[in-house]
Coordinates of C-alpha atoms in Angstrom, one line a residue:
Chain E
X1 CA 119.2 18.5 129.3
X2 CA 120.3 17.5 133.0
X3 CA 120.0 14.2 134.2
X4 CA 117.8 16.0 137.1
X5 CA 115.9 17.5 134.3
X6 CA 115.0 13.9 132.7
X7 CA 111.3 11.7 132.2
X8 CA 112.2 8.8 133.0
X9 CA 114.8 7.8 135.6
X10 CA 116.9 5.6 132.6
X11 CA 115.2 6.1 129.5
X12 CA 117.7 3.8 127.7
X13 CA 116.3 1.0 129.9
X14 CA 112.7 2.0 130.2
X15 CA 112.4 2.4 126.6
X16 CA 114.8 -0.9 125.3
X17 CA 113.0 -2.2 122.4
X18 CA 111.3 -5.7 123.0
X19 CA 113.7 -7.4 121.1
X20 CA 116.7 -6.0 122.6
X21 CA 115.0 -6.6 126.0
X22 CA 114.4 -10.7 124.9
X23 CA 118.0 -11.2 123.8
X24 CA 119.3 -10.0 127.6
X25 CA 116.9 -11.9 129.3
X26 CA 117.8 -15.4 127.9
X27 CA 121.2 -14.1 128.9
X28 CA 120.7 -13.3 131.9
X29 CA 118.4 -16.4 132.6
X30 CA 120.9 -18.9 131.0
X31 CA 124.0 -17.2 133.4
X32 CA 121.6 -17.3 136.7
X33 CA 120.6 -21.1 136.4
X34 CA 124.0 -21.7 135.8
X35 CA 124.9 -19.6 138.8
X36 CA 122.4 -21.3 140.6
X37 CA 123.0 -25.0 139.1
X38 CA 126.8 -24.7 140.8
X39 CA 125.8 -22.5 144.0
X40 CA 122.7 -24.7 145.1
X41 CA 121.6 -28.2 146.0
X42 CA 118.3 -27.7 145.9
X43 CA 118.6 -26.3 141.9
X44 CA 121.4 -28.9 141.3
X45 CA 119.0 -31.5 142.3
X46 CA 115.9 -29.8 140.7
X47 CA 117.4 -29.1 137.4
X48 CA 119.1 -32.4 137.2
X49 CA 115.5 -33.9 138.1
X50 CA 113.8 -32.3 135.5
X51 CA 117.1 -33.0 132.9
X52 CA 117.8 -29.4 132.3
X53 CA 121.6 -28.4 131.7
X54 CA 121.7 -24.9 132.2
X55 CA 123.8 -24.4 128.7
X56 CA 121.1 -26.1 126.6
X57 CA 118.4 -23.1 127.4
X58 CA 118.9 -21.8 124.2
X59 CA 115.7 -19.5 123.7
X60 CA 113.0 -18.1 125.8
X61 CA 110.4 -20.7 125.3
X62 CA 113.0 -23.4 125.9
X63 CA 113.2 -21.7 129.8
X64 CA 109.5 -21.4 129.8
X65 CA 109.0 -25.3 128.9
X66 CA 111.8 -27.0 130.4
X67 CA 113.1 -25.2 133.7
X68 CA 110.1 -26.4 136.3
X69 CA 108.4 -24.0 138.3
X70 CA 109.3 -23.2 141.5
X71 CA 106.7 -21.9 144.7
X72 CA 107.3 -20.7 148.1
X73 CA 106.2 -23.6 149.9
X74 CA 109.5 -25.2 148.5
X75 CA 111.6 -23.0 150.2
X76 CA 109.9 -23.2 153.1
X77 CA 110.0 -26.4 153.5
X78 CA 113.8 -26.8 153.0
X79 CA 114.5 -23.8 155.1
X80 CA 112.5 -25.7 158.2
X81 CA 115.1 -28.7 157.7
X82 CA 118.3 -26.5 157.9
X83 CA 117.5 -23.0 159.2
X84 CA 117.8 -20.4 158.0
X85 CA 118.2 -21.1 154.4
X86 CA 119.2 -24.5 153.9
X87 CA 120.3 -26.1 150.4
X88 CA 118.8 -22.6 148.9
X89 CA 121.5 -20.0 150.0
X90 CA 123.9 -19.3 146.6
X91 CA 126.5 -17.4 148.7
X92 CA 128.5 -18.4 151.2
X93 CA 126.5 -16.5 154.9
X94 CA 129.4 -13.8 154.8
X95 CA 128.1 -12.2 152.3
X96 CA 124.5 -11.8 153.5
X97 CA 124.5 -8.5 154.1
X98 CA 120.3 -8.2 155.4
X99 CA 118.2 -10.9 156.2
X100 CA 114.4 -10.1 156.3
X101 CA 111.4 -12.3 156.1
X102 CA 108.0 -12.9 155.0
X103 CA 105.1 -12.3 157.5
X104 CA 104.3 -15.6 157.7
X105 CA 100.5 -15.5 156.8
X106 CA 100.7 -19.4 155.4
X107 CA 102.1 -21.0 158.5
X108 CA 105.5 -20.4 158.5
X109 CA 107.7 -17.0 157.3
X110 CA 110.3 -17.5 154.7
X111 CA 113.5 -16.4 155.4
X112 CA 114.8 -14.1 152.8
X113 CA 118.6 -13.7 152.6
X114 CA 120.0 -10.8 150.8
X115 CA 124.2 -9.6 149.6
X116 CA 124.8 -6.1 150.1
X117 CA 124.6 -5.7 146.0
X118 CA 121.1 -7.5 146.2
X119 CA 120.0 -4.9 148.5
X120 CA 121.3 -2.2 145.7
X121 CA 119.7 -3.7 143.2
X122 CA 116.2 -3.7 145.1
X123 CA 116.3 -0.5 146.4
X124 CA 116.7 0.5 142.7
X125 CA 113.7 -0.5 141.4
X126 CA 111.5 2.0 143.9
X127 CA 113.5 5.0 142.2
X128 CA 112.3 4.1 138.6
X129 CA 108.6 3.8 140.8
X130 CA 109.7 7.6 142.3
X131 CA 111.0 9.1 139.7
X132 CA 107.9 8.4 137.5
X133 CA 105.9 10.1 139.9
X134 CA 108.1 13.0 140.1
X135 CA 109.6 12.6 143.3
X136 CA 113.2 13.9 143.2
X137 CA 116.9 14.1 145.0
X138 CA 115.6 17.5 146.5
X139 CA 112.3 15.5 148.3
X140 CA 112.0 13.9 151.5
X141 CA 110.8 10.9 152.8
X142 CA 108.6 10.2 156.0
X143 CA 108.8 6.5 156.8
X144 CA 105.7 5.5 159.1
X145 CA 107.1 2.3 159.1
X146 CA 107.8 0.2 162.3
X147 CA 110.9 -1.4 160.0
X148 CA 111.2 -5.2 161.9
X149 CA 111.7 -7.6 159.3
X150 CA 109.6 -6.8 156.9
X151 CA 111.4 -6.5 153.4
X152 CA 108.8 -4.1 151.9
X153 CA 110.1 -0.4 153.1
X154 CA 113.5 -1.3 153.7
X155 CA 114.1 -1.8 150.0
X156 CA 111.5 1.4 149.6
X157 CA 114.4 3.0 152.1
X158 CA 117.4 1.6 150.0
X159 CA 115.5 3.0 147.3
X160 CA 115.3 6.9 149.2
X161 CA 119.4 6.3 149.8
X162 CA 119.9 5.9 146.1
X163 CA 117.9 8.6 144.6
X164 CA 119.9 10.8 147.6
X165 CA 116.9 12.2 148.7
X166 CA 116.6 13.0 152.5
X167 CA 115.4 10.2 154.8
X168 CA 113.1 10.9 158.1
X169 CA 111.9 7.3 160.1
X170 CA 109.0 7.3 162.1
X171 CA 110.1 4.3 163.5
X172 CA 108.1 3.2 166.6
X173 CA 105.8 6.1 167.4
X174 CA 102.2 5.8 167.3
X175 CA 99.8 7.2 164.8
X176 CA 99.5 10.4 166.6
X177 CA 103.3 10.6 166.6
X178 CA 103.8 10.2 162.8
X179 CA 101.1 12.9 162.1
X180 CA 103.1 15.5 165.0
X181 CA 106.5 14.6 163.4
X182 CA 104.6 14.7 159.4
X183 CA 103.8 18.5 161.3
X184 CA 107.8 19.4 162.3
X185 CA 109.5 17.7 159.8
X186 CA 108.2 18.7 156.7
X187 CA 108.4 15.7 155.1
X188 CA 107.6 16.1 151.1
X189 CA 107.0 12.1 150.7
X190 CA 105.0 9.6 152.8
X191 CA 106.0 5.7 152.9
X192 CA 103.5 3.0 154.5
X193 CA 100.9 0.7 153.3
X194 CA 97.8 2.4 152.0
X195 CA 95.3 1.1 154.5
X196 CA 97.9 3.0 156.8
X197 CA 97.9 6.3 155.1
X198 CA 94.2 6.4 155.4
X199 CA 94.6 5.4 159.0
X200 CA 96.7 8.6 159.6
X201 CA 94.4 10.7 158.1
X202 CA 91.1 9.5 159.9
X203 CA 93.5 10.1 163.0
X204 CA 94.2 13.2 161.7
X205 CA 90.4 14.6 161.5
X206 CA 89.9 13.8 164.8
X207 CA 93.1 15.4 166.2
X208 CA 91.9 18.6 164.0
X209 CA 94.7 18.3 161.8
X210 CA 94.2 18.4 158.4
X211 CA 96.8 16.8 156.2
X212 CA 95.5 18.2 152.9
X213 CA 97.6 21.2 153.9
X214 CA 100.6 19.7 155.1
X215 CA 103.8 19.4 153.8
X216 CA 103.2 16.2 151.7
X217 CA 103.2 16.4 148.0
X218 CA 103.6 12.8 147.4
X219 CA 102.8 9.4 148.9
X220 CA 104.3 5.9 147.9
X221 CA 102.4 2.5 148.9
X222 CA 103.0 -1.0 148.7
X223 CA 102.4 -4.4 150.8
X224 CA 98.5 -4.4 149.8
X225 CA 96.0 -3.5 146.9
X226 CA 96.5 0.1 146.6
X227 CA 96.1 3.4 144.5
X228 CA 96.7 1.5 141.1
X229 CA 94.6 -1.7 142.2
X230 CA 91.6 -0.1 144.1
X231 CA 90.6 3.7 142.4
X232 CA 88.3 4.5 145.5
X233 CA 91.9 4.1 147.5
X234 CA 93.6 6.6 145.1
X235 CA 91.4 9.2 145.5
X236 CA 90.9 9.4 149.3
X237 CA 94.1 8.8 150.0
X238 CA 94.7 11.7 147.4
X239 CA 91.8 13.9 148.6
X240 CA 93.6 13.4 152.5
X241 CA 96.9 14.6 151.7
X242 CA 96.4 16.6 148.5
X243 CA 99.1 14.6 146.8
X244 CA 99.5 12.5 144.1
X245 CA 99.9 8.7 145.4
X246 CA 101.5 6.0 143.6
X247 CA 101.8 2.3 144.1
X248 CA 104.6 -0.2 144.0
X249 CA 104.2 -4.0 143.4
X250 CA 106.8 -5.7 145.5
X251 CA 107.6 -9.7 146.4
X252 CA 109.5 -9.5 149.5
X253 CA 111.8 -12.9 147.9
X254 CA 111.6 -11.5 144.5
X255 CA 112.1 -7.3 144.2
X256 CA 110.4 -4.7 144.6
X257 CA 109.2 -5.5 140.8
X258 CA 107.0 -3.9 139.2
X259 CA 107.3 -0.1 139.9
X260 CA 103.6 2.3 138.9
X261 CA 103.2 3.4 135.8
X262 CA 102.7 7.4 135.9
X263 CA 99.6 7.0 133.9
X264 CA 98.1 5.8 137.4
X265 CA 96.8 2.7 135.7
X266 CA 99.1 -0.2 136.0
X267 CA 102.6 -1.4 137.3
X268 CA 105.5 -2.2 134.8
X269 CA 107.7 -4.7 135.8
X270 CA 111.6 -3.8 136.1
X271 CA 112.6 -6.0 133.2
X272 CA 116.3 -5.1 134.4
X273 CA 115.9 -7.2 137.6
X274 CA 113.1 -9.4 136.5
X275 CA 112.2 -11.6 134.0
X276 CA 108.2 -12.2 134.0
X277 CA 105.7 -13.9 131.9
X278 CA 102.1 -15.4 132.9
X279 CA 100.3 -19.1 132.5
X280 CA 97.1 -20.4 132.4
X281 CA 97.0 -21.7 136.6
X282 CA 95.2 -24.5 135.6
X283 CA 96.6 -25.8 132.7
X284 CA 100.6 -23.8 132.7
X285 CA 100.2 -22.7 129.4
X286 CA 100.9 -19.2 128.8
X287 CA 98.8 -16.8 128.6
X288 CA 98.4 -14.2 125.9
X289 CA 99.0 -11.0 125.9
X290 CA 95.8 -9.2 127.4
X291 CA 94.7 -12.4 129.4
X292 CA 94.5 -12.6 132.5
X293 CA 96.9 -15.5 134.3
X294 CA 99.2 -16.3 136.7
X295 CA 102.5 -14.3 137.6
X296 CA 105.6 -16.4 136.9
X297 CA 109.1 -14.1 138.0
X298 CA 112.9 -15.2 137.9
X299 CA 114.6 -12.7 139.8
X300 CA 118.1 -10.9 138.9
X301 CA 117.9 -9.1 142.2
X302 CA 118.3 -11.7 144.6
X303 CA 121.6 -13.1 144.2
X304 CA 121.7 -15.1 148.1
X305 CA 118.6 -17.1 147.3
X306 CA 118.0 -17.4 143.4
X307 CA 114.2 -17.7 142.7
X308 CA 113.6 -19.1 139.1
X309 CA 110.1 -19.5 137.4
X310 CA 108.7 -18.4 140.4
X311 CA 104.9 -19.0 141.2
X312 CA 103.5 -16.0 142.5
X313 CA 99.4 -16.8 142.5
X314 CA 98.9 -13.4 141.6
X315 CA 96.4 -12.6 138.8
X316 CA 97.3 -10.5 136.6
X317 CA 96.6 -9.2 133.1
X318 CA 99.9 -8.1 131.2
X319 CA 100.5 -5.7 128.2
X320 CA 103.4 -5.7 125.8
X321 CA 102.7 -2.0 125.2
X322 CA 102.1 1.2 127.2
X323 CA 100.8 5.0 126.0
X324 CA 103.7 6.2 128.9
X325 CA 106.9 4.9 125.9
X326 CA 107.6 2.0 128.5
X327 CA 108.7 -1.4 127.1
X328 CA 108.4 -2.8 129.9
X329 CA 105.7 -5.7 130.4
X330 CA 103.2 -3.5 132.1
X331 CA 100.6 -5.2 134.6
X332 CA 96.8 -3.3 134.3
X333 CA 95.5 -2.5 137.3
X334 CA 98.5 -3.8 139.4
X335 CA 97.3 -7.5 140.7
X336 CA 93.8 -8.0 139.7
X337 CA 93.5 -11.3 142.4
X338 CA 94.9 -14.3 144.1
X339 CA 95.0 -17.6 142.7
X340 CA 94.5 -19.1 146.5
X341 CA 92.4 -16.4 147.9
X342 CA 94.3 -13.7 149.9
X343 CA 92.5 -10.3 151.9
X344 CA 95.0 -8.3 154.1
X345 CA 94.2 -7.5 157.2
X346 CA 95.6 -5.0 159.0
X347 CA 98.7 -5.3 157.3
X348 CA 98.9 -8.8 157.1
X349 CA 98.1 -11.3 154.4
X350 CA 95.9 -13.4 155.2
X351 CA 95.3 -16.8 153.5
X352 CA 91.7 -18.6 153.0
X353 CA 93.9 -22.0 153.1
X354 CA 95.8 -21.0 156.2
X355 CA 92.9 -19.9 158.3
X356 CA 91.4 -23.2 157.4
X357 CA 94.8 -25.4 157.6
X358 CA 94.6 -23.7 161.4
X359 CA 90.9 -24.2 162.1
X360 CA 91.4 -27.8 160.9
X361 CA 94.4 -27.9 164.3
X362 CA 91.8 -26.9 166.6
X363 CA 90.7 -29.9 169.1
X364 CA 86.7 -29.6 169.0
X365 CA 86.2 -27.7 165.3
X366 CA 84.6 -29.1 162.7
X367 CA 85.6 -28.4 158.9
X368 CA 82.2 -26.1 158.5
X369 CA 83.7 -22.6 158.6
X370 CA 82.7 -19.1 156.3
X371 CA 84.8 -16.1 156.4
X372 CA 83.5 -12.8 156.6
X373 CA 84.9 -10.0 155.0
X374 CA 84.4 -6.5 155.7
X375 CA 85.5 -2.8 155.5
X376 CA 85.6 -1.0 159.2
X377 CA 87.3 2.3 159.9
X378 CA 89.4 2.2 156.6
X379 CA 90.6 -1.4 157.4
X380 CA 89.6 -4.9 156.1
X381 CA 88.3 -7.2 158.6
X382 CA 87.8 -10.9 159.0
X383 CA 85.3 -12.5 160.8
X384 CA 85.3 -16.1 160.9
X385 CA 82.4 -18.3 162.0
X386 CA 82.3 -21.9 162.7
X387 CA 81.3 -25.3 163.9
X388 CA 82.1 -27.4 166.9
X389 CA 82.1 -31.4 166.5
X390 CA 78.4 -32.2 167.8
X391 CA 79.8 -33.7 170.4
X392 CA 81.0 -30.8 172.4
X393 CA 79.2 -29.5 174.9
X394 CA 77.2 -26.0 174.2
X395 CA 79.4 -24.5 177.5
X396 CA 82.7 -25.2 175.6
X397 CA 81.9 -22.9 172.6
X398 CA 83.1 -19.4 173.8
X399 CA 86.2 -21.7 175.0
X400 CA 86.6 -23.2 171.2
X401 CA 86.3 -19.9 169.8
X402 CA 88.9 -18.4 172.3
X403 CA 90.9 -21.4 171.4
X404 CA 90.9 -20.8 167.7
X405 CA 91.7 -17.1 167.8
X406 CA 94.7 -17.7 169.8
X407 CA 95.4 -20.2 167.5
X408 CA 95.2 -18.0 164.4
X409 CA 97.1 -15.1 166.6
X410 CA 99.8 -17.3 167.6
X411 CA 100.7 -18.5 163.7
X412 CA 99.2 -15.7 161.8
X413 CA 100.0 -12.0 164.2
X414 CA 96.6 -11.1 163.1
X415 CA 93.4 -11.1 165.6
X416 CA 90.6 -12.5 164.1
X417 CA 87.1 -12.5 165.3
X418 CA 86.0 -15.9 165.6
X419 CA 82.0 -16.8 166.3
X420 CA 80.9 -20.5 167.0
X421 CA 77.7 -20.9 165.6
X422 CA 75.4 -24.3 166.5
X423 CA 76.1 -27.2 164.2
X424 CA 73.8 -27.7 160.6
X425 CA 74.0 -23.5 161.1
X426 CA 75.7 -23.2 158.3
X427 CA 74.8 -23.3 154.7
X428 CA 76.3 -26.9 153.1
X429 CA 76.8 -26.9 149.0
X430 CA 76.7 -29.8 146.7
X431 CA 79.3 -28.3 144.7
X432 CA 81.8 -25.3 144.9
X433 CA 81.5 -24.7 148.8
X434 CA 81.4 -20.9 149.3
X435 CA 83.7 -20.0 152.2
X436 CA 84.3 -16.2 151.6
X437 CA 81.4 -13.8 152.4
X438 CA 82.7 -10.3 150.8
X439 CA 81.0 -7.9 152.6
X440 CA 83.1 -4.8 151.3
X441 CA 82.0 -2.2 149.5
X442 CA 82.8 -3.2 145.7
X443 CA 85.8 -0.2 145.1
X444 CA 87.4 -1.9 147.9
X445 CA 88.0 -5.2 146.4
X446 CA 90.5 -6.2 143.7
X447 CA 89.2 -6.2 140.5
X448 CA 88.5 -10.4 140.4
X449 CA 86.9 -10.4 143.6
X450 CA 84.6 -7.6 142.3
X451 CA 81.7 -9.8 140.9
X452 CA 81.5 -11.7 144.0
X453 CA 82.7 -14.1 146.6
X454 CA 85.6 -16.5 145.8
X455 CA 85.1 -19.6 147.3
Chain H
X1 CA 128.1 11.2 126.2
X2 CA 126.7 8.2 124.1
X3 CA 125.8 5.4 125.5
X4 CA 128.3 3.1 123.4
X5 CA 130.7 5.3 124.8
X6 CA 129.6 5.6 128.6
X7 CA 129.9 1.6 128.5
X8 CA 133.7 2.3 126.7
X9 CA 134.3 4.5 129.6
X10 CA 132.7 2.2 132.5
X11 CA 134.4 -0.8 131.1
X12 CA 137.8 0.8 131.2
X13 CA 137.2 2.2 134.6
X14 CA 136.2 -1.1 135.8
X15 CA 139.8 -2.6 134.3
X16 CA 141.9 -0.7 136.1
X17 CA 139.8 -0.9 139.6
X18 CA 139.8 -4.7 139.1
X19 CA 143.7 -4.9 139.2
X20 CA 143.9 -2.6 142.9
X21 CA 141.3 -5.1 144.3
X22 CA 142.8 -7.1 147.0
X23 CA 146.2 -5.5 146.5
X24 CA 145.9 -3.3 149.5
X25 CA 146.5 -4.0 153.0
X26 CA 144.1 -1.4 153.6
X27 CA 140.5 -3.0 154.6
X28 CA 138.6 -0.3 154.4
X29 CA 140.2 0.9 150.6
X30 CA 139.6 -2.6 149.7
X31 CA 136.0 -2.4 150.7
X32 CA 135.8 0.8 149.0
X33 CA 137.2 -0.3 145.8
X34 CA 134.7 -3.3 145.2
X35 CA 131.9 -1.2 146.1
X36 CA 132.9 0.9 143.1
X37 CA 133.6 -1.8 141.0
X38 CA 130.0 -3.2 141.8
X39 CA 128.1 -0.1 141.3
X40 CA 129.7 0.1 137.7
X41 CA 129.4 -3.6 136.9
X42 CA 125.5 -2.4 138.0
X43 CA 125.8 0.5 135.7
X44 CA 127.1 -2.0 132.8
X45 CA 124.1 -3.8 133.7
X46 CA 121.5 -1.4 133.6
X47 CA 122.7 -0.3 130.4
X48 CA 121.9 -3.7 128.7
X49 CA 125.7 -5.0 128.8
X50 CA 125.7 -9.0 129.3
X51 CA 127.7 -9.1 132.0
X52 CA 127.7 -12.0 134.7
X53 CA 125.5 -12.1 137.8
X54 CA 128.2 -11.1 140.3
X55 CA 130.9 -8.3 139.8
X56 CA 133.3 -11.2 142.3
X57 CA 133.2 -13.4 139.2
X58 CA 135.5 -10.9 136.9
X59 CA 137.8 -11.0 139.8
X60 CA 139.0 -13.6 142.3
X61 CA 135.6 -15.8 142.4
X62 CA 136.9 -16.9 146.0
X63 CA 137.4 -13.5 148.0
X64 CA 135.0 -11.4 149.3

């Protein structure tokens, strides 16, 4: 058989027995903390803090106890003090060969350094994601992506590069634009967020094009719940195009992960670039196989700014075994929730404890606030309604509200609706304050936010 | 090919590019022959060898 002929896009890898898999991982984790111990003040200082020497990790649950837990907030922080990366950056700045960053939705963006080999090794892990889905060298790919400096389709574009399959960017044109050029170019693959896709094809149906019989056979997604996550969002994005869609789980700092699984039903995580395992977020004890917890990552793909035991506050419920022959730790249904409360909207994460950090900044608001979430023309939106202080005037509350969306605009990019409603309007709990009102339709939410609103 | 020998082969491949790396006043064949050398040190590692984080570090550790 042909290596164009092949499953899996390395089977040797995809299929490495668990024990195999374990022994490269410690490794691979003892050699990065060392890498990262001489490279980095801010691991030097946190390893020595927590009196880990990097040669005593001398098993997987010795890494898992003893090597503290690191969260973005960290990084942040340190990169506010000496931009752009401060004490993080592992590589002296010549070798950072891309720099992207995150969107920002909890206040301030991180700033994500990456070597030209760390961009090699991302891009990789979209092409085990493609070639599970059957997506080949002999494809090509429509980006409707306005690139910026957003890591998520760059490393999906680093990803085409390597797979050698042809490469067509929509960059800035409009939605119109990307369904004319989808129309000349003949694009076999589409690339944009999910909420995107269906954007296009509402677009589409009014422009009397119908994208069923177009030249798509395949479309890729990541950057929000999507077809693995959210079933409804599989099948009309499927129905629109008439192609099969398949989903990506990417951390912009991390990889781009956890590639789908081409049962349709999960993620596995790229255990080549990625060591993963999942706690308890309450307590930081493991969770079992088949339990739902907390996603902890060290990556092996960023080499500029190692990220070790990495808090990602997504829910998840991992497998150690898969019908598709994968070894790989495989994540059902994708992220299942947030551990702080997350919706996207219109592209952008959005953060319960941001909006209410920036309500909290607003001269004249009082802490009584609800968001509202709901599902309008194939996006999530988010209302959010509030109080004044009783001591402002009733003719200042259009001005508060203006205030507050600016506010949110300014930090966030994302325009949110905000409504001042009379003080005591509000409902007030004892216990568990309810903020989030989930209005959606039930296939539209992640699985955890299914039963209800998260407060 | 097997894989025990596909990692023979990478390995010895990877020898003899290591010794032409930064022994050329060529720029451009330099740059050219550490991209090689990192795409099989990421072949090496994709095949489950233990090899180290950065391809630089089986080399000169101080040049680019």
């Amino acid at each position: 058989m042909t290596a164009a002929g092949a499953a899996f896009w390395n089977e040797y890898a995809e299929t490495m027995p668990r024990a195999q898999l374990d022994g490269l991982h410690l490794h691979k984790l003892r050699s990065l903390l060392q890498y990262a111990y001489d490279r980095t003040p801010f691991y030097r200082r946190k390893l020595d803090e927590a009196g880990v020497v990097p040669s005593e990790i001398r098993s997987l649950e010795d890494f898992k106890r003893r090597v503290p837990f690191t969260d973005k907030p960290d990084f942040v922080a340190l990169q506010r003090e000496a931009a752009p990366y401060g004490p993080t950056l592992a590589l002296p700045m010549d070798l950072v060969a891309h720099h992207a960053e995150t969107s920002g939705t909890t206040g301030t963006p991180l700033q994500i350094p990456y070597s030209m080999y760390d961009t090699v090794r991302y891009g990789e892990s979209w092409v085990y994601g493609y070639w599970a889905l059957g997506i080949r060298p002999s494809d090509s790919f429509y980006f409707a992506f306005g690139w910026g400096n957003f890591a998520g389709f760059w490393s999906a574009y680093w990803g085409a590069r390597r797979l050698g399959a042809r490469v067509i960017s929509g960059g800035g044109l409009d939605t119109k634009g990307h369904i004319q050029a989808i129309l000349e170019k003949k694009p076999t693959v589409l690339i944009c967020t999910p909420t995107f896709a269906l954007r296009m094809a509402a677009v589409a149906a009014e422009m009397g094009v119908d994208l069923s019989t177009s030249s798509i056979k395949y479309t890729y997604h990541a950057g929000e719940p999507g077809p693995t996550a959210l079933p409804a969002v599989r099948e009309a994005i499927e129905r629109a195009y008439g192609a099969t869609a398949g989903e990506l789980l990417g951390i912009a700092e991390i990889d781009a992960m956890a590639p789908g699984c081409p049962l349709g039903d999960g993620v596995h995580v790229n255990e080549m670039t990625v060591f993963a395992w999942a706690i308890d977020p309450e307590t930081g004890e493991e969770a079992r196989d088949g339990d739902i917890g907390e996603l902890v990552v060290t990556s092996f793909a960023n080499t500029a700014q190692p990220l070790i035991n990495y808090r990602t506050h997504d829910l998840v419920r991992p497998r150690a075994t898969c019908p598709c022959g994968r070894t790989w730790m495989k994540l059902e249904g994708a992220v299942l929730g947030r551990a702080d409360f997350m919706v996207t909207v219109r592209g952008t994460n959005v953060y319960q404890a941001a909006v209410e950090n920036l309500l909290a900044q607003v001269p004249g608001m009082s802490s009584f606030y609800e968001l509202i979430l709901r599902r309008e023309n194939e996006n999530d939106t988010m209302t959010v309604r509030c109080e004044p202080v009783r001591a402002l005037d009733r003719d200042q509350w259009d001005g508060l509200a203006q205030m507050a969306s600016d506010h949110i605009h300014a930090a966030l990019h994302v325009r949110l609706k905000v409504e001042v409603l009379p003080p005591d309007s509000l409902p007030r709990y004892e216990i568990k304050t309810k903020r989030i009102i989930d209005e959606r339709p039930p296939e539209f939410r992640r699985v955890l936010d299914r039963a209800g609103a998260r407060s | 090919m097997t894989v025990p020998e596909l990692i023979k082969t990478i390995r010895d491949a990877r020898a003899t590019l290591i010794g032409a790396i930064g022994e050329t006043e060529l720029p451009q064949v330099d740059a050219m022959l550490r991209n090689a050398d990192m795409e099989l040190h990421w072949a090496l590692w994709n095949l489950g060898e233990p090899v180290g984080v950065r391809p630089e570090f089986d080399y000169h550790a101080e040049t680019r």
